[in-house]
């Protein structure tokens, strides 16, 4: 597994020489980030580290309400990874230039300027999107907690008749699966993985949905609220604050690169925080977090019915797994953000009363991707056999037992037949070929918005 290199620190006297070139400013002129770890906590969007949302409570949940585990089916997002090539290119270009501006003209506290002096890009373009050590650790520990919670109800050793474990055709998903199983079994097991597919109809159903790509993902109208918020006073304030602190004007694209670098470098190491996070106050990073929420709400969430309707493919697999008399009892799929978010919307989880818009920023919202779709996020269902002869299902999100929308209020588990009925129509009508190849209606271009 390729890992990012450790940044090389410069000597102390070099830092002093560089800082001497900074114009003398009064304390009142300088921006001093206060408790930066607290500032960025659960505000880093889909690049949030799993440690920000994980449930460390490992009390046994193999028995709930006199019901014991029969089967488990789950979706797991890969762990923390490297950025895309475009962000890495920004690190070597835009951010190196901004680093120079900060050291020459920046209005930061001197100790924080020192952190920028020692900063350098830690990854190369050929390492784009690879799982990092922290990502492997996230999934390994998740596997350990899985074992602790469900204990003897999960076989101690891998058995192909009991387990079905699959990942998408990406390095980050594969090594997430391998690290999870090492944590689950306490050692490396010779596991039989099915052939990985780039367009897997269960693990990554949207990759084969051309209609969704054209009418949602590539439709400029889908980004209308994001564009509106981008020109809002809140986002203008972010640009003004960062420009003042850096010592030169920054563009919205620059701000995005700073935010992404802050997120990735913070996710990589729980003991460190990226120096780029030091530029933000809570109001600024909250605005950037909302910017992320708007994007994923309209592209991967509730913005368009087709987006989450196509997740029926994954849930059809869930019901088939739970209804089979024979076959594996434990099904674990290792996938991506797009699958988790669409599946969350399919379930009506974290759905706000009104659609998210540029004007909704000040309202309290349920849809917060920093909380619901961090690296390593998971959504798994446990089928329980109950002492009264019935079967019930429990939904765990981020390892927490979570009420299924449409099931009785206050009940920890949902009657399995009732649960199936909630989705019966959508599962019955789940034909991806028809759903994803309907006649395309031309979308508006940006000049028409």
Coordinates of C-alpha atoms in Angstrom, one line a residue:
X1 CA 0.0 0.0 0.0
X2 CA 1.5 3.4 -1.0
X3 CA 1.5 5.9 1.8
X4 CA 2.2 9.6 1.8
X5 CA 5.7 10.5 2.9
X6 CA 6.4 12.4 6.1
X7 CA 6.9 16.1 5.6
X8 CA 10.6 17.1 6.0
X9 CA 11.1 19.6 8.8
X10 CA 13.4 22.6 8.3
X11 CA 15.9 23.6 10.9
X12 CA 14.8 26.1 13.6
X13 CA 17.2 28.9 12.5
X14 CA 15.8 28.7 8.9
X15 CA 12.3 29.4 10.3
X16 CA 13.7 32.4 12.2
X17 CA 15.3 33.8 9.0
X18 CA 12.1 33.4 7.1
X19 CA 9.9 34.9 9.7
X20 CA 12.1 37.9 9.9
X21 CA 11.0 38.9 6.4
X22 CA 7.4 39.2 7.6
X23 CA 6.3 42.9 8.1
X24 CA 6.1 43.8 11.7
X25 CA 2.4 43.8 12.8
X26 CA 0.8 44.5 16.1
X27 CA -0.9 41.7 17.9
X28 CA -4.3 43.2 17.1
X29 CA -3.4 43.0 13.4
X30 CA -2.7 39.2 13.5
X31 CA -5.1 36.3 13.2
X32 CA -4.4 33.7 15.9
X33 CA -6.4 30.5 15.4
X34 CA -7.9 29.3 18.7
X35 CA -8.3 25.6 19.3
X36 CA -8.1 24.7 15.6
X37 CA -8.9 21.0 16.3
X38 CA -12.2 22.1 17.8
X39 CA -12.8 24.4 14.9
X40 CA -12.6 21.7 12.3
X41 CA -14.2 18.9 14.3
X42 CA -17.1 17.4 12.3
X43 CA -16.9 20.3 9.7
X44 CA -14.7 18.7 7.0
X45 CA -17.5 17.3 4.8
X46 CA -17.0 14.0 3.2
X47 CA -13.3 14.2 4.0
X48 CA -13.9 14.0 7.7
X49 CA -11.9 11.3 9.5
X50 CA -13.9 8.4 10.9
X51 CA -12.7 9.1 14.4
X52 CA -14.9 12.2 14.4
X53 CA -18.1 10.1 14.1
X54 CA -17.2 6.6 15.3
X55 CA -19.0 4.9 18.2
X56 CA -16.4 3.6 20.7
X57 CA -19.0 1.9 22.9
X58 CA -18.5 -1.8 22.2
X59 CA -21.2 -3.2 24.5
X60 CA -22.5 -6.5 23.1
X61 CA -25.5 -5.9 20.8
X62 CA -25.8 -9.5 19.7
X63 CA -29.0 -9.7 21.8
X64 CA -31.5 -6.8 21.7
X65 CA -35.0 -7.0 23.2
X66 CA -34.7 -10.8 23.6
X67 CA -33.7 -11.1 19.9
X68 CA -30.4 -12.7 18.8
X69 CA -28.4 -12.2 15.6
X70 CA -29.3 -14.3 12.5
X71 CA -27.7 -12.4 9.7
X72 CA -25.9 -9.1 9.0
X73 CA -25.7 -7.1 5.7
X74 CA -23.7 -4.0 5.4
X75 CA -22.3 -1.2 3.3
X76 CA -18.9 0.3 4.3
X77 CA -17.2 3.3 2.8
X78 CA -13.5 3.0 2.3
X79 CA -11.2 4.6 4.8
X80 CA -9.2 7.8 4.6
X81 CA -7.5 8.2 1.3
X82 CA -5.3 10.6 -0.6
X83 CA -6.8 13.5 -2.6
X84 CA -7.7 13.4 -6.3
X85 CA -5.0 14.4 -8.8
X86 CA -6.6 17.8 -9.2
X87 CA -6.3 18.7 -5.5
X88 CA -2.7 17.3 -5.4
X89 CA -1.9 19.6 -8.4
X90 CA -3.3 22.5 -6.4
X91 CA -1.0 21.6 -3.5
X92 CA 2.1 21.8 -5.7
X93 CA 0.9 24.9 -7.5
X94 CA -1.7 27.2 -5.8
X95 CA -0.8 26.3 -2.2
X96 CA 2.9 26.6 -2.7
X97 CA 2.3 30.1 -4.1
X98 CA 0.0 31.0 -1.2
X99 CA 2.5 29.6 1.3
X100 CA 5.0 32.1 -0.1
X101 CA 2.4 34.9 0.3
X102 CA 1.6 33.9 3.9
X103 CA 5.3 33.9 4.9
X104 CA 5.9 37.3 3.2
X105 CA 2.7 39.1 3.9
X106 CA 0.5 36.9 6.1
X107 CA -1.2 38.3 9.2
X108 CA -0.9 35.1 11.3
X109 CA 0.6 34.6 14.7
X110 CA 4.3 33.9 14.6
X111 CA 4.1 30.4 15.9
X112 CA 1.5 29.6 13.2
X113 CA 3.6 31.1 10.5
X114 CA 6.3 28.6 11.6
X115 CA 3.9 25.8 10.8
X116 CA 3.5 27.1 7.2
X117 CA 7.3 27.4 6.9
X118 CA 7.7 23.7 7.5
X119 CA 4.8 22.7 5.3
X120 CA 5.2 20.9 2.0
X121 CA 3.0 18.6 -0.1
X122 CA 3.1 15.1 1.2
X123 CA 1.7 13.2 -1.8
X124 CA 2.5 12.9 -5.5
X125 CA 0.0 12.7 -8.3
X126 CA 0.6 9.0 -8.9
X127 CA -0.6 8.3 -5.3
X128 CA -4.0 10.0 -5.9
X129 CA -6.9 8.4 -4.1
X130 CA -4.9 5.6 -2.6
X131 CA -5.8 4.4 0.9
X132 CA -3.5 5.8 3.6
X133 CA -2.3 4.2 6.8
X134 CA -5.0 6.0 8.8
X135 CA -7.6 4.7 6.5
X136 CA -6.4 1.1 7.0
X137 CA -6.4 1.7 10.8
X138 CA -10.0 3.0 10.7
X139 CA -11.3 -0.2 9.0
X140 CA -9.1 -2.5 11.1
X141 CA -10.5 -1.0 14.3
X142 CA -14.0 -1.1 12.9
X143 CA -13.5 -4.8 12.4
X144 CA -12.3 -5.2 15.9
X145 CA -15.3 -3.4 17.3
X146 CA -17.6 -5.5 15.1
X147 CA -16.2 -8.6 16.8
X148 CA -16.5 -7.1 20.2
X149 CA -20.2 -6.2 19.7
X150 CA -21.4 -9.3 18.1
X151 CA -19.0 -11.7 19.7
X152 CA -19.7 -15.4 19.4
X153 CA -22.6 -14.8 16.9
X154 CA -19.9 -14.3 14.3
X155 CA -17.6 -17.3 13.5
X156 CA -14.1 -16.8 14.7
X157 CA -12.6 -18.0 11.4
X158 CA -13.5 -17.2 7.8
X159 CA -15.8 -19.7 6.1
X160 CA -16.9 -19.0 2.6
X161 CA -20.3 -20.6 3.3
X162 CA -20.9 -18.0 6.1
X163 CA -19.3 -14.8 4.7
X164 CA -19.7 -12.9 1.4
X165 CA -17.2 -10.0 1.2
X166 CA -16.8 -7.9 -1.9
X167 CA -15.2 -4.6 -2.8
X168 CA -15.3 -2.3 -5.9
X169 CA -12.4 -2.3 -8.4
X170 CA -10.4 0.3 -6.6
X171 CA -7.3 0.0 -4.4
X172 CA -8.9 2.0 -1.5
X173 CA -12.0 -0.2 -1.3
X174 CA -9.9 -3.4 -1.6
X175 CA -7.5 -2.6 1.2
X176 CA -10.4 -1.3 3.3
X177 CA -12.0 -4.7 3.0
X178 CA -8.7 -6.5 3.8
X179 CA -8.0 -4.3 6.9
X180 CA -11.6 -4.8 8.1
X181 CA -11.3 -8.6 7.9
X182 CA -8.0 -8.6 9.7
X183 CA -9.6 -6.7 12.6
X184 CA -12.7 -8.9 12.5
X185 CA -10.8 -12.2 12.6
X186 CA -7.7 -11.0 14.5
X187 CA -5.4 -12.2 11.8
X188 CA -5.0 -12.5 8.0
X189 CA -7.4 -15.1 6.7
X190 CA -7.3 -16.6 3.1
X191 CA -10.5 -14.9 2.0
X192 CA -12.3 -15.7 -1.3
X193 CA -13.2 -12.3 -2.7
X194 CA -15.5 -12.2 -5.8
X195 CA -14.3 -10.5 -9.0
X196 CA -14.3 -6.7 -8.4
X197 CA -16.3 -4.7 -10.9
X198 CA -15.9 -1.0 -11.9
X199 CA -19.7 -0.8 -12.6
X200 CA -21.0 -3.0 -9.9
X201 CA -24.9 -3.0 -9.9
X202 CA -25.0 -3.4 -6.1
X203 CA -21.9 -1.7 -4.8
X204 CA -21.7 1.2 -7.2
X205 CA -25.0 1.2 -9.1
X206 CA -24.8 4.8 -10.2
X207 CA -21.8 4.2 -12.4
X208 CA -24.0 2.4 -14.9
X209 CA -26.9 4.9 -14.8
X210 CA -26.4 7.2 -17.8
X211 CA -29.6 9.0 -17.2
X212 CA -28.5 10.0 -13.7
X213 CA -25.2 11.2 -15.0
X214 CA -26.8 13.4 -17.7
X215 CA -29.8 14.6 -15.8
X216 CA -28.3 15.1 -12.4
X217 CA -24.5 14.9 -12.1
X218 CA -23.7 16.7 -15.4
X219 CA -26.8 19.0 -15.3
X220 CA -25.9 22.6 -14.5
X221 CA -29.3 23.1 -12.9
X222 CA -28.3 20.6 -10.2
X223 CA -25.7 23.1 -9.0
X224 CA -28.0 26.1 -8.9
X225 CA -28.2 26.3 -5.1
X226 CA -24.5 25.7 -4.8
X227 CA -23.8 28.6 -7.2
X228 CA -26.1 30.8 -5.3
X229 CA -24.5 30.1 -2.0
X230 CA -21.1 30.6 -3.6
X231 CA -22.0 34.3 -4.3
X232 CA -23.7 34.8 -0.9
X233 CA -22.5 37.2 1.8
X234 CA -21.3 34.3 3.9
X235 CA -19.0 33.0 1.2
X236 CA -17.8 36.5 0.3
X237 CA -16.9 36.8 4.0
X238 CA -14.9 33.6 3.8
X239 CA -12.9 35.0 0.9
X240 CA -12.4 38.3 2.5
X241 CA -11.1 36.8 5.8
X242 CA -8.7 34.4 4.1
X243 CA -7.4 37.0 1.7
X244 CA -6.6 39.3 4.7
X245 CA -5.0 36.5 6.7
X246 CA -2.9 35.2 3.7
X247 CA -1.9 38.7 2.6
X248 CA -3.2 38.4 -1.0
X249 CA -6.6 38.0 -2.7
X250 CA -7.7 34.4 -3.0
X251 CA -10.3 33.1 -5.4
X252 CA -13.2 30.7 -4.6
X253 CA -11.1 27.9 -6.3
X254 CA -8.2 28.8 -4.0
X255 CA -10.5 28.6 -0.9
X256 CA -11.7 25.2 -2.1
X257 CA -8.2 23.9 -2.4
X258 CA -7.3 25.2 1.1
X259 CA -10.4 23.6 2.6
X260 CA -9.7 20.2 0.9
X261 CA -6.1 20.3 1.9
X262 CA -7.0 21.1 5.5
X263 CA -9.4 18.2 5.5
X264 CA -7.1 15.6 4.0
X265 CA -4.1 16.5 6.0
X266 CA -6.1 16.5 9.2
X267 CA -7.7 13.1 8.4
X268 CA -4.3 11.5 7.8
X269 CA -3.0 12.0 11.3
X270 CA -5.1 12.2 14.5
X271 CA -2.2 13.9 16.4
X272 CA -1.7 16.7 13.9
X273 CA -3.8 19.3 12.2
X274 CA -3.0 20.7 8.8
X275 CA -1.6 24.3 8.9
X276 CA -4.1 25.2 6.3
X277 CA -6.9 24.7 8.9
X278 CA -5.3 27.6 10.9
X279 CA -6.7 30.1 8.4
X280 CA -10.3 29.3 9.4
X281 CA -12.6 30.5 12.2
X282 CA -15.7 28.5 13.0
X283 CA -18.0 30.7 10.9
X284 CA -15.8 30.4 7.9
X285 CA -15.4 26.6 8.0
X286 CA -19.1 26.2 8.8
X287 CA -19.9 28.1 5.6
X288 CA -17.6 25.8 3.6
X289 CA -19.2 22.8 5.3
X290 CA -22.6 24.0 4.2
X291 CA -21.3 24.4 0.7
X292 CA -20.4 20.7 0.8
X293 CA -23.8 19.8 2.1
X294 CA -25.5 21.6 -0.7
X295 CA -23.4 19.9 -3.3
X296 CA -24.0 16.4 -2.0
X297 CA -27.7 17.0 -1.2
X298 CA -28.5 17.8 -4.8
X299 CA -26.1 15.3 -6.5
X300 CA -26.1 12.3 -4.2
X301 CA -29.0 12.9 -1.8
X302 CA -32.6 14.1 -1.9
X303 CA -32.3 16.7 -4.8
X304 CA -33.7 14.3 -7.5
X305 CA -35.8 11.2 -7.1
X306 CA -33.7 9.2 -9.6
X307 CA -30.6 9.7 -7.5
X308 CA -31.9 7.6 -4.6
X309 CA -34.4 5.5 -6.5
X310 CA -31.5 3.6 -8.2
X311 CA -30.3 2.5 -4.7
X312 CA -33.1 -0.1 -4.9
X313 CA -30.5 -2.3 -6.5
X314 CA -28.5 -2.5 -3.3
X315 CA -31.6 -3.0 -1.1
X316 CA -32.9 -5.7 -3.4
X317 CA -29.7 -7.5 -2.6
X318 CA -30.3 -6.9 1.1
X319 CA -33.8 -8.5 1.1
X320 CA -32.6 -11.4 -1.1
X321 CA -29.8 -12.1 1.4
X322 CA -32.2 -11.9 4.4
X323 CA -34.8 -14.1 2.8
X324 CA -32.5 -16.9 1.6
X325 CA -32.8 -20.0 3.7
X326 CA -29.2 -21.0 2.9
X327 CA -26.3 -19.0 1.7
X328 CA -23.9 -16.6 3.6
X329 CA -25.1 -15.1 6.9
X330 CA -22.7 -12.2 6.8
X331 CA -22.5 -9.9 3.7
X332 CA -20.1 -7.0 3.8
X333 CA -19.7 -4.6 0.8
X334 CA -16.8 -2.1 0.6
X335 CA -17.7 0.9 -1.5
X336 CA -17.8 4.7 -1.8
X337 CA -19.4 7.9 -0.7
X338 CA -21.9 8.0 -3.6
X339 CA -23.3 4.6 -2.6
X340 CA -23.6 5.5 1.1
X341 CA -25.3 8.8 0.5
X342 CA -27.8 7.5 -2.0
X343 CA -28.6 4.6 0.3
X344 CA -29.2 7.0 3.2
X345 CA -31.6 9.0 1.0
X346 CA -33.3 5.7 -0.1
X347 CA -34.1 5.0 3.5
X348 CA -35.3 8.6 4.2
X349 CA -32.7 9.1 6.8
X350 CA -31.6 12.6 7.8
X351 CA -34.2 14.1 5.5
X352 CA -35.1 17.8 6.3
X353 CA -38.6 19.1 6.0
X354 CA -37.6 21.4 3.2
X355 CA -35.0 21.0 0.5
X356 CA -31.6 22.6 1.2
X357 CA -31.2 25.9 -0.6
X358 CA -28.7 28.7 -0.5
X359 CA -31.0 30.5 1.9
X360 CA -31.2 27.6 4.4
X361 CA -27.7 28.1 5.8
X362 CA -28.8 29.5 9.2
X363 CA -31.4 26.8 9.7
X364 CA -30.7 23.7 11.8
X365 CA -30.4 20.7 9.4
X366 CA -30.2 17.0 9.5
X367 CA -28.3 16.5 6.3
X368 CA -24.7 17.1 7.3
X369 CA -22.2 15.0 5.4
X370 CA -19.5 15.6 8.0
X371 CA -21.6 13.5 10.3
X372 CA -23.2 11.0 8.0
X373 CA -20.6 10.3 5.3
X374 CA -17.1 10.6 6.8
X375 CA -14.4 8.3 5.6
X376 CA -15.1 4.8 6.8
X377 CA -18.9 5.5 7.2
X378 CA -21.0 2.4 7.4
X379 CA -24.6 1.4 7.2
X380 CA -25.4 -2.1 8.2
X381 CA -28.6 -4.1 9.0
X382 CA -28.8 -6.9 11.5
X383 CA -31.6 -9.5 11.2
X384 CA -32.6 -10.8 14.6
X385 CA -34.5 -13.9 15.6
X386 CA -36.8 -13.0 18.5
X387 CA -37.9 -15.2 21.4
X388 CA -41.6 -14.7 20.4
X389 CA -41.0 -16.4 17.1
X390 CA -40.8 -13.2 15.0
X391 CA -38.0 -11.7 13.1
X392 CA -36.9 -8.1 13.5
X393 CA -34.3 -5.8 11.9
X394 CA -31.9 -3.3 13.4
X395 CA -30.2 -0.5 11.4
X396 CA -26.8 0.6 12.5
X397 CA -25.3 3.8 11.1
X398 CA -21.8 4.8 12.2
X399 CA -22.1 1.8 14.5
X400 CA -25.1 3.2 16.4
X401 CA -28.5 1.6 16.4
X402 CA -30.7 4.0 14.5
X403 CA -34.4 4.2 14.0
X404 CA -35.6 3.3 10.5
X405 CA -37.9 5.9 9.2
X406 CA -41.4 4.5 8.8
X407 CA -40.9 2.0 11.7
X408 CA -42.6 2.6 15.1
X409 CA -41.3 5.5 17.2
X410 CA -39.3 4.5 20.2
X411 CA -38.7 0.9 19.1
X412 CA -35.1 -0.3 19.0
X413 CA -35.9 -2.9 16.3
X414 CA -38.4 -3.0 13.5
X415 CA -40.6 -6.0 12.6
X416 CA -39.0 -7.5 9.5
X417 CA -42.2 -7.9 7.6
X418 CA -43.1 -4.3 8.3
X419 CA -39.6 -3.2 7.2
X420 CA -40.0 -5.1 3.9
X421 CA -43.4 -3.5 3.3
X422 CA -41.9 0.0 3.5
X423 CA -39.9 -0.7 0.4
X424 CA -42.0 -3.3 -1.4
X425 CA -43.1 -1.1 -4.3
X426 CA -39.6 0.3 -5.0
X427 CA -38.0 -3.1 -4.9
X428 CA -40.7 -4.6 -7.1
X429 CA -40.2 -1.8 -9.7
X430 CA -36.4 -1.9 -9.4
X431 CA -35.3 -2.3 -13.1
X432 CA -32.1 -0.3 -13.5
X433 CA -32.1 -0.8 -17.3
X434 CA -35.4 0.9 -17.6
X435 CA -34.8 3.4 -14.8
X436 CA -31.5 4.6 -16.2
X437 CA -32.1 4.6 -19.9
X438 CA -35.4 6.5 -20.2
X439 CA -35.5 9.2 -22.9
X440 CA -33.2 12.1 -21.9
X441 CA -34.9 15.5 -21.4
X442 CA -32.4 18.3 -22.4
X443 CA -31.3 20.2 -19.3
X444 CA -30.8 23.9 -19.1
X445 CA -27.4 25.3 -19.5
X446 CA -25.9 27.8 -17.2
X447 CA -26.7 30.7 -19.5
X448 CA -30.4 29.8 -19.1
X449 CA -30.4 29.7 -15.3

